[in-house]
């Protein structure tokens, strides 16, 4: 039975049992506590928690998932994967254990034809109800019902949230698959007993304190791995031999002549599937969060490719194969194919440049550890490998483990802590909340807010509730800051990158200035502001007035983002995808996927395209339609966004069509003028453009003109001659710079020779500590590089007073870094002496300070520290 048939059979079976078939959600979950979608229940989590009431009480899905908890087992077992498809059926306060168990048994034994004699079940040790259903209703022999503890049979999505006891269906693949250990049986980690389906009886929510609290209703959450049931139905010994994986494995084998790389082949096959789907859903490689998981998978795959002897860039080719295998089920893979391959190629190229150096360095570390009969490698080596060569810690640990060596993750994390605090926006510490309870109560009591702001900027409505803090009050007096809930509002609530409206709410008894509008709970709008006169009370008529001029500027900027998106795809290519935006009344900010900086010519071309569409005065239309029709007409949707069956489409002319809930102008000419003011990188393969429209754009142009006039006056040249005059001055300066560089080289060459001649030698290592007179800090680095190129073992420390500030720079050769010296730690330790701070990598670091008169003292202390370090290091 092909995997496609299994998918269809599963969904059809549960459709016949009155389940709504729900499409797979994105691998980027809406839940901020989760990095990735790792189970079918993730998209239903707010329903399980009672935060949202669905239109259905039964659902079934085939959910794409990524888990890396068992990444080290991938390739070593027949079943472990990082990317997989989870078949699941769900009940939200509808049926419970009896139906879930009966349907699972019927589907496996009758629809899938699995042999009943080979099926076992596990239950939570205290679950008598499940035990009785399996024994008395399904007629499973008592000896085939295995009671397990909380670790195995009490399921939870995380440390907090929905959870409950579970029952697993296990398939016996035969004694020949056994590990042959005397205690081999259910629960053994070998490949004989395959967990096929997990039935979770979700009835609790675990709080922050670890306590189990009953959920509002009892639920069912099940998950069956498609790859695992395919293994059984296709009568193969491994998921890598199924029709989902075998074509990819064969493609990898065609790239290599290595015959001993079965494990590496499987790892690559699994990882390239995960990589393809992660990028398809909008995950970009980075050093944090889900981007780090993607980067780790990609670099792990590249490394195993090298183990197979594949030296060329190969992952984009495998992405094509993954798409070919999976596109019939996931059609968006075809749409995003070029984008996925570009991201993967750039990341593989980036890592390939440093992989060889890093592996060589790691090889030296391993040899040294073995020669010294060590079992543990100091964490600073792992830190240097990450900091210098981009090796994920997990990859270093894995390679060390292959040579029976370990490294302390705790020590590594300590070394990384300062760096992480500066650069990482961590997901840790966040709690899963949709809103305060007060917002849910207001919505349940008064219903959703009717938004009329697309067509009206002033509306009469009723004050339904007033919120102060986490409480509802009846009246807000002058000077109080509160949130007002109206039954109908013209105010747009902040969402989709567009800021919330400002304005006024006016009643017969008072006026409130609105400074923000938000939607803290689905379909509920809150108007945040301050009562500036009189008082506002509930159940009174109110007039809501949006600040019209501000709304016009916001709408102009929002429509301009659509034109910008269209123009970028024309100029740069269809791989450009929006990855974020901010639209307010002053500017627009647009984040998008691209692999390099835009050239000035490209920026001008984008600007011209946008302005041409503005001047052509195209109509801007918005309408509601089905998601299916929107796809048919080529509407652009955003990565990672979850859309319902009906969506709002915004069209500009006949060239731009996007799904969007924001406010827009009625004709493109209302934008007035479009001007890009900045373009830059915000991360790997991510760019950001900031731009202006209307009067802000015009004022920017006026300022630029005035600046040009000032330059003209300073150079004493008319406008037309300014470029030539600037070119002449630049040429003159370059000639002087070349002469200066020539003199510097002579000067530095003499210095290097003198430094080496006068260097102190400790433990076969040359130590150079000098105070220098230089013009810029870069000169210190040039000297350090020159010295490092001349000696095998050396540590260098320089100090200089530059523009009234103290500069300290330390450098070391690779061989000394491998022995544990860290330049960053050295300069950090002595920078306090010059009333400053700094740091850097193990081989090169710099610090600055406010007391140049203390440089001599800092260098003296630094020299002593270097000598003490070297005396402790064995040559």
PDB file of C-alpha atoms in Angstrom, residues 550-775:
ATOM      1  CA  UNK A 550      -2.955  59.481  10.541  1.00  0.00           C
ATOM      2  CA  UNK A 551      -5.069  56.681   9.034  1.00  0.00           C
ATOM      3  CA  UNK A 552      -4.458  58.122   5.543  1.00  0.00           C
ATOM      4  CA  UNK A 553      -0.686  57.987   6.083  1.00  0.00           C
ATOM      5  CA  UNK A 554      -0.872  54.430   7.466  1.00  0.00           C
ATOM      6  CA  UNK A 555      -3.034  53.252   4.557  1.00  0.00           C
ATOM      7  CA  UNK A 556      -0.666  54.898   2.076  1.00  0.00           C
ATOM      8  CA  UNK A 557       2.313  53.122   3.623  1.00  0.00           C
ATOM      9  CA  UNK A 558       0.466  49.784   3.731  1.00  0.00           C
ATOM     10  CA  UNK A 559      -0.520  49.829   0.068  1.00  0.00           C
ATOM     11  CA  UNK A 560       3.051  50.865  -0.728  1.00  0.00           C
ATOM     12  CA  UNK A 561       4.351  47.674   0.959  1.00  0.00           C
ATOM     13  CA  UNK A 562       2.287  45.648  -1.537  1.00  0.00           C
ATOM     14  CA  UNK A 563       3.744  47.613  -4.451  1.00  0.00           C
ATOM     15  CA  UNK A 564       7.234  47.212  -2.967  1.00  0.00           C
ATOM     16  CA  UNK A 565       6.761  43.438  -2.649  1.00  0.00           C
ATOM     17  CA  UNK A 566       5.644  43.259  -6.281  1.00  0.00           C
ATOM     18  CA  UNK A 567       8.592  45.382  -7.483  1.00  0.00           C
ATOM     19  CA  UNK A 568      11.171  43.380  -5.499  1.00  0.00           C
ATOM     20  CA  UNK A 569       9.955  40.146  -7.095  1.00  0.00           C
ATOM     21  CA  UNK A 570      10.275  41.778 -10.538  1.00  0.00           C
ATOM     22  CA  UNK A 571      13.807  43.108  -9.915  1.00  0.00           C
ATOM     23  CA  UNK A 572      15.307  40.353  -7.734  1.00  0.00           C
ATOM     24  CA  UNK A 573      13.249  37.259  -8.569  1.00  0.00           C
ATOM     25  CA  UNK A 574      10.297  35.273  -7.318  1.00  0.00           C
ATOM     26  CA  UNK A 575      12.307  33.852  -4.413  1.00  0.00           C
ATOM     27  CA  UNK A 576      11.575  37.139  -2.615  1.00  0.00           C
ATOM     28  CA  UNK A 577       9.033  36.496   0.143  1.00  0.00           C
ATOM     29  CA  UNK A 578       7.749  38.857   2.801  1.00  0.00           C
ATOM     30  CA  UNK A 579       8.968  37.783   6.233  1.00  0.00           C
ATOM     31  CA  UNK A 580       7.687  40.701   8.282  1.00  0.00           C
ATOM     32  CA  UNK A 581       6.577  44.314   8.116  1.00  0.00           C
ATOM     33  CA  UNK A 582       5.743  47.371  10.170  1.00  0.00           C
ATOM     34  CA  UNK A 583       3.392  50.026   8.868  1.00  0.00           C
ATOM     35  CA  UNK A 584       2.752  53.232  10.818  1.00  0.00           C
ATOM     36  CA  UNK A 585       1.989  56.852   9.938  1.00  0.00           C
ATOM     37  CA  UNK A 586       5.650  57.871   9.544  1.00  0.00           C
ATOM     38  CA  UNK A 587       7.225  55.089   7.505  1.00  0.00           C
ATOM     39  CA  UNK A 588       6.978  51.531   6.265  1.00  0.00           C
ATOM     40  CA  UNK A 589       9.379  48.730   7.051  1.00  0.00           C
ATOM     41  CA  UNK A 590       9.477  45.643   4.854  1.00  0.00           C
ATOM     42  CA  UNK A 591      11.474  42.481   5.653  1.00  0.00           C
ATOM     43  CA  UNK A 592      12.052  39.958   2.891  1.00  0.00           C
ATOM     44  CA  UNK A 593      14.107  36.935   1.909  1.00  0.00           C
ATOM     45  CA  UNK A 594      17.102  37.654  -0.301  1.00  0.00           C
ATOM     46  CA  UNK A 595      20.721  36.527  -0.305  1.00  0.00           C
ATOM     47  CA  UNK A 596      22.753  39.702  -0.806  1.00  0.00           C
ATOM     48  CA  UNK A 597      22.632  43.479  -0.524  1.00  0.00           C
ATOM     49  CA  UNK A 598      20.743  45.343  -3.227  1.00  0.00           C
ATOM     50  CA  UNK A 599      22.911  47.406  -5.538  1.00  0.00           C
ATOM     51  CA  UNK A 600      22.169  51.153  -5.883  1.00  0.00           C
ATOM     52  CA  UNK A 601      20.923  50.402  -9.398  1.00  0.00           C
ATOM     53  CA  UNK A 602      18.492  47.765  -8.087  1.00  0.00           C
ATOM     54  CA  UNK A 603      17.169  50.140  -5.421  1.00  0.00           C
ATOM     55  CA  UNK A 604      16.545  52.832  -8.022  1.00  0.00           C
ATOM     56  CA  UNK A 605      14.839  50.315 -10.309  1.00  0.00           C
ATOM     57  CA  UNK A 606      12.542  49.189  -7.469  1.00  0.00           C
ATOM     58  CA  UNK A 607      11.716  52.813  -6.627  1.00  0.00           C
ATOM     59  CA  UNK A 608      10.930  53.622 -10.241  1.00  0.00           C
ATOM     60  CA  UNK A 609       8.665  50.592 -10.628  1.00  0.00           C
ATOM     61  CA  UNK A 610       6.692  51.485  -7.500  1.00  0.00           C
ATOM     62  CA  UNK A 611       6.361  55.155  -8.462  1.00  0.00           C
ATOM     63  CA  UNK A 612       5.313  54.248 -12.000  1.00  0.00           C
ATOM     64  CA  UNK A 613       2.389  52.263 -10.582  1.00  0.00           C
ATOM     65  CA  UNK A 614       1.534  55.138  -8.239  1.00  0.00           C
ATOM     66  CA  UNK A 615       1.470  57.652 -11.094  1.00  0.00           C
ATOM     67  CA  UNK A 616      -0.596  55.314 -13.294  1.00  0.00           C
ATOM     68  CA  UNK A 617      -3.399  55.689 -10.726  1.00  0.00           C
ATOM     69  CA  UNK A 618      -4.515  52.059 -10.477  1.00  0.00           C
ATOM     70  CA  UNK A 619      -7.641  51.157  -8.485  1.00  0.00           C
ATOM     71  CA  UNK A 620      -7.121  49.363  -5.163  1.00  0.00           C
ATOM     72  CA  UNK A 621      -9.787  46.761  -4.420  1.00  0.00           C
ATOM     73  CA  UNK A 622     -10.420  44.548  -1.400  1.00  0.00           C
ATOM     74  CA  UNK A 623     -12.829  41.621  -1.263  1.00  0.00           C
ATOM     75  CA  UNK A 624     -13.560  38.428   0.647  1.00  0.00           C
ATOM     76  CA  UNK A 625     -13.259  35.121  -1.198  1.00  0.00           C
ATOM     77  CA  UNK A 626     -12.499  31.466  -0.562  1.00  0.00           C
ATOM     78  CA  UNK A 627      -8.913  30.397   0.094  1.00  0.00           C
ATOM     79  CA  UNK A 628      -9.250  27.922  -2.742  1.00  0.00           C
ATOM     80  CA  UNK A 629     -10.197  30.648  -5.263  1.00  0.00           C
ATOM     81  CA  UNK A 630      -7.431  32.935  -3.929  1.00  0.00           C
ATOM     82  CA  UNK A 631      -4.873  30.216  -4.688  1.00  0.00           C
ATOM     83  CA  UNK A 632      -6.312  29.729  -8.167  1.00  0.00           C
ATOM     84  CA  UNK A 633      -5.863  33.415  -9.092  1.00  0.00           C
ATOM     85  CA  UNK A 634      -2.271  33.501  -7.794  1.00  0.00           C
ATOM     86  CA  UNK A 635      -2.735  35.530  -4.611  1.00  0.00           C
ATOM     87  CA  UNK A 636       0.436  35.831  -2.514  1.00  0.00           C
ATOM     88  CA  UNK A 637       0.159  34.528   1.063  1.00  0.00           C
ATOM     89  CA  UNK A 638       2.685  35.049   3.864  1.00  0.00           C
ATOM     90  CA  UNK A 639       5.014  32.322   5.148  1.00  0.00           C
ATOM     91  CA  UNK A 640       3.948  30.891   8.485  1.00  0.00           C
ATOM     92  CA  UNK A 641       0.507  32.543   8.492  1.00  0.00           C
ATOM     93  CA  UNK A 642      -2.587  30.504   9.226  1.00  0.00           C
ATOM     94  CA  UNK A 643      -5.612  31.304   7.060  1.00  0.00           C
ATOM     95  CA  UNK A 644      -9.226  30.211   7.307  1.00  0.00           C
ATOM     96  CA  UNK A 645     -11.535  28.987   4.558  1.00  0.00           C
ATOM     97  CA  UNK A 646     -12.366  32.592   3.600  1.00  0.00           C
ATOM     98  CA  UNK A 647      -9.776  35.310   3.172  1.00  0.00           C
ATOM     99  CA  UNK A 648      -9.509  39.007   2.302  1.00  0.00           C
ATOM    100  CA  UNK A 649      -7.703  39.777  -0.936  1.00  0.00           C
ATOM    101  CA  UNK A 650      -6.231  43.204  -1.714  1.00  0.00           C
ATOM    102  CA  UNK A 651      -5.583  43.907  -5.409  1.00  0.00           C
ATOM    103  CA  UNK A 652      -3.728  46.842  -6.897  1.00  0.00           C
ATOM    104  CA  UNK A 653      -4.567  47.103 -10.589  1.00  0.00           C
ATOM    105  CA  UNK A 654      -4.130  43.691 -12.166  1.00  0.00           C
ATOM    106  CA  UNK A 655      -0.524  43.114 -11.081  1.00  0.00           C
ATOM    107  CA  UNK A 656      -0.513  42.878  -7.252  1.00  0.00           C
ATOM    108  CA  UNK A 657      -2.718  40.384  -5.347  1.00  0.00           C
ATOM    109  CA  UNK A 658      -2.081  39.638  -1.686  1.00  0.00           C
ATOM    110  CA  UNK A 659      -3.975  38.258   1.289  1.00  0.00           C
ATOM    111  CA  UNK A 660      -4.259  41.153   3.730  1.00  0.00           C
ATOM    112  CA  UNK A 661      -6.536  42.368   6.502  1.00  0.00           C
ATOM    113  CA  UNK A 662      -5.082  45.879   6.681  1.00  0.00           C
ATOM    114  CA  UNK A 663      -6.383  49.262   5.548  1.00  0.00           C
ATOM    115  CA  UNK A 664      -5.460  50.646   2.126  1.00  0.00           C
ATOM    116  CA  UNK A 665      -5.897  53.661  -0.134  1.00  0.00           C
ATOM    117  CA  UNK A 666      -8.591  53.542  -2.813  1.00  0.00           C
ATOM    118  CA  UNK A 667      -6.279  54.356  -5.732  1.00  0.00           C
ATOM    119  CA  UNK A 668      -2.516  53.964  -6.084  1.00  0.00           C
ATOM    120  CA  UNK A 669      -2.065  57.710  -6.772  1.00  0.00           C
ATOM    121  CA  UNK A 670      -3.198  58.390  -3.171  1.00  0.00           C
ATOM    122  CA  UNK A 671       0.277  57.205  -2.115  1.00  0.00           C
ATOM    123  CA  UNK A 672       1.695  60.353  -3.712  1.00  0.00           C
ATOM    124  CA  UNK A 673       5.402  59.508  -3.775  1.00  0.00           C
ATOM    125  CA  UNK A 674       7.511  56.499  -2.725  1.00  0.00           C
ATOM    126  CA  UNK A 675      11.108  56.856  -1.499  1.00  0.00           C
ATOM    127  CA  UNK A 676      13.446  54.159  -0.132  1.00  0.00           C
ATOM    128  CA  UNK A 677      15.606  55.537   2.683  1.00  0.00           C
ATOM    129  CA  UNK A 678      17.511  52.422   3.795  1.00  0.00           C
ATOM    130  CA  UNK A 679      18.275  48.816   2.843  1.00  0.00           C
ATOM    131  CA  UNK A 680      20.263  46.351   4.935  1.00  0.00           C
ATOM    132  CA  UNK A 681      20.679  42.899   6.440  1.00  0.00           C
ATOM    133  CA  UNK A 682      18.748  41.750   9.507  1.00  0.00           C
ATOM    134  CA  UNK A 683      20.039  38.170   9.478  1.00  0.00           C
ATOM    135  CA  UNK A 684      21.170  35.353   7.229  1.00  0.00           C
ATOM    136  CA  UNK A 685      19.267  35.625   3.924  1.00  0.00           C
ATOM    137  CA  UNK A 686      16.996  38.345   5.321  1.00  0.00           C
ATOM    138  CA  UNK A 687      16.952  41.980   4.183  1.00  0.00           C
ATOM    139  CA  UNK A 688      15.031  45.047   5.360  1.00  0.00           C
ATOM    140  CA  UNK A 689      13.889  48.087   3.416  1.00  0.00           C
ATOM    141  CA  UNK A 690      12.563  51.237   5.067  1.00  0.00           C
ATOM    142  CA  UNK A 691      10.653  53.688   2.907  1.00  0.00           C
ATOM    143  CA  UNK A 692       8.451  56.789   3.035  1.00  0.00           C
ATOM    144  CA  UNK A 693       5.344  57.957   1.220  1.00  0.00           C
ATOM    145  CA  UNK A 694       3.241  61.142   0.933  1.00  0.00           C
ATOM    146  CA  UNK A 695       4.596  64.197   2.779  1.00  0.00           C
ATOM    147  CA  UNK A 696       7.277  62.224   4.639  1.00  0.00           C
ATOM    148  CA  UNK A 697       8.754  61.184   1.265  1.00  0.00           C
ATOM    149  CA  UNK A 698       8.546  64.738  -0.061  1.00  0.00           C
ATOM    150  CA  UNK A 699      10.236  66.184   3.043  1.00  0.00           C
ATOM    151  CA  UNK A 700      12.994  63.598   2.722  1.00  0.00           C
ATOM    152  CA  UNK A 701      13.629  64.695  -0.893  1.00  0.00           C
ATOM    153  CA  UNK A 702      13.744  68.365   0.200  1.00  0.00           C
ATOM    154  CA  UNK A 703      16.312  67.539   2.894  1.00  0.00           C
ATOM    155  CA  UNK A 704      18.437  65.590   0.391  1.00  0.00           C
ATOM    156  CA  UNK A 705      18.363  68.563  -1.991  1.00  0.00           C
ATOM    157  CA  UNK A 706      19.432  70.950   0.767  1.00  0.00           C
ATOM    158  CA  UNK A 707      22.305  68.622   1.682  1.00  0.00           C
ATOM    159  CA  UNK A 708      23.406  68.604  -1.961  1.00  0.00           C
ATOM    160  CA  UNK A 709      23.335  72.412  -2.008  1.00  0.00           C
ATOM    161  CA  UNK A 710      25.554  72.517   1.091  1.00  0.00           C
ATOM    162  CA  UNK A 711      28.064  70.185  -0.574  1.00  0.00           C
ATOM    163  CA  UNK A 712      27.988  72.375  -3.657  1.00  0.00           C
ATOM    164  CA  UNK A 713      28.730  75.480  -1.590  1.00  0.00           C
ATOM    165  CA  UNK A 714      31.497  73.744   0.387  1.00  0.00           C
ATOM    166  CA  UNK A 715      33.216  72.529  -2.803  1.00  0.00           C
ATOM    167  CA  UNK A 716      32.600  75.878  -4.528  1.00  0.00           C
ATOM    168  CA  UNK A 717      31.279  74.078  -7.556  1.00  0.00           C
ATOM    169  CA  UNK A 718      27.931  74.220  -9.359  1.00  0.00           C
ATOM    170  CA  UNK A 719      25.607  71.188  -9.109  1.00  0.00           C
ATOM    171  CA  UNK A 720      26.702  69.792 -12.447  1.00  0.00           C
ATOM    172  CA  UNK A 721      30.403  69.811 -11.446  1.00  0.00           C
ATOM    173  CA  UNK A 722      30.044  68.319  -7.937  1.00  0.00           C
ATOM    174  CA  UNK A 723      30.596  64.660  -8.999  1.00  0.00           C
ATOM    175  CA  UNK A 724      33.775  65.531 -10.931  1.00  0.00           C
ATOM    176  CA  UNK A 725      35.111  67.615  -8.033  1.00  0.00           C
ATOM    177  CA  UNK A 726      34.421  64.802  -5.549  1.00  0.00           C
ATOM    178  CA  UNK A 727      36.111  62.246  -7.857  1.00  0.00           C
ATOM    179  CA  UNK A 728      39.186  64.483  -8.054  1.00  0.00           C
ATOM    180  CA  UNK A 729      39.405  64.797  -4.272  1.00  0.00           C
ATOM    181  CA  UNK A 730      38.935  61.045  -3.772  1.00  0.00           C
ATOM    182  CA  UNK A 731      41.666  60.258  -6.315  1.00  0.00           C
ATOM    183  CA  UNK A 732      44.036  62.657  -4.519  1.00  0.00           C
ATOM    184  CA  UNK A 733      43.257  61.074  -1.158  1.00  0.00           C
ATOM    185  CA  UNK A 734      43.761  57.555  -2.527  1.00  0.00           C
ATOM    186  CA  UNK A 735      47.215  58.523  -3.818  1.00  0.00           C
ATOM    187  CA  UNK A 736      48.119  59.874  -0.409  1.00  0.00           C
ATOM    188  CA  UNK A 737      46.714  56.729   1.245  1.00  0.00           C
ATOM    189  CA  UNK A 738      48.824  54.520  -1.033  1.00  0.00           C
ATOM    190  CA  UNK A 739      51.916  56.452  -0.090  1.00  0.00           C
ATOM    191  CA  UNK A 740      50.989  56.198   3.574  1.00  0.00           C
ATOM    192  CA  UNK A 741      50.448  52.431   3.236  1.00  0.00           C
ATOM    193  CA  UNK A 742      53.850  52.074   1.574  1.00  0.00           C
ATOM    194  CA  UNK A 743      55.516  53.908   4.437  1.00  0.00           C
ATOM    195  CA  UNK A 744      53.526  51.887   6.957  1.00  0.00           C
ATOM    196  CA  UNK A 745      54.711  48.600   5.418  1.00  0.00           C
ATOM    197  CA  UNK A 746      58.314  49.698   5.713  1.00  0.00           C
ATOM    198  CA  UNK A 747      57.690  50.858   9.279  1.00  0.00           C
ATOM    199  CA  UNK A 748      55.819  47.664  10.233  1.00  0.00           C
ATOM    200  CA  UNK A 749      58.432  45.403   8.619  1.00  0.00           C
ATOM    201  CA  UNK A 750      61.110  47.027  10.737  1.00  0.00           C
ATOM    202  CA  UNK A 751      58.909  46.713  13.820  1.00  0.00           C
ATOM    203  CA  UNK A 752      58.194  42.995  13.198  1.00  0.00           C
ATOM    204  CA  UNK A 753      61.880  42.200  12.845  1.00  0.00           C
ATOM    205  CA  UNK A 754      62.699  44.096  16.045  1.00  0.00           C
ATOM    206  CA  UNK A 755      59.774  42.525  17.955  1.00  0.00           C
ATOM    207  CA  UNK A 756      60.813  38.995  16.990  1.00  0.00           C
ATOM    208  CA  UNK A 757      64.429  39.691  17.877  1.00  0.00           C
ATOM    209  CA  UNK A 758      63.515  41.109  21.297  1.00  0.00           C
ATOM    210  CA  UNK A 759      60.621  38.702  22.029  1.00  0.00           C
ATOM    211  CA  UNK A 760      60.510  36.849  25.324  1.00  0.00           C
ATOM    212  CA  UNK A 761      60.273  33.082  24.827  1.00  0.00           C
ATOM    213  CA  UNK A 762      58.265  31.000  27.308  1.00  0.00           C
ATOM    214  CA  UNK A 763      57.657  27.299  26.765  1.00  0.00           C
ATOM    215  CA  UNK A 764      58.791  27.556  23.117  1.00  0.00           C
ATOM    216  CA  UNK A 765      56.289  30.407  22.580  1.00  0.00           C
ATOM    217  CA  UNK A 766      57.304  33.918  21.528  1.00  0.00           C
ATOM    218  CA  UNK A 767      55.678  36.657  23.605  1.00  0.00           C
ATOM    219  CA  UNK A 768      55.565  40.216  22.251  1.00  0.00           C
ATOM    220  CA  UNK A 769      54.116  42.993  24.444  1.00  0.00           C
ATOM    221  CA  UNK A 770      54.556  46.543  23.126  1.00  0.00           C
ATOM    222  CA  UNK A 771      53.152  50.054  23.389  1.00  0.00           C
ATOM    223  CA  UNK A 772      52.905  51.600  19.914  1.00  0.00           C
ATOM    224  CA  UNK A 773      52.272  54.933  18.251  1.00  0.00           C
ATOM    225  CA  UNK A 774      49.764  54.334  15.469  1.00  0.00           C
ATOM    226  CA  UNK A 775      46.965  56.297  13.793  1.00  0.00           C
TER     227      UNK A 775
END
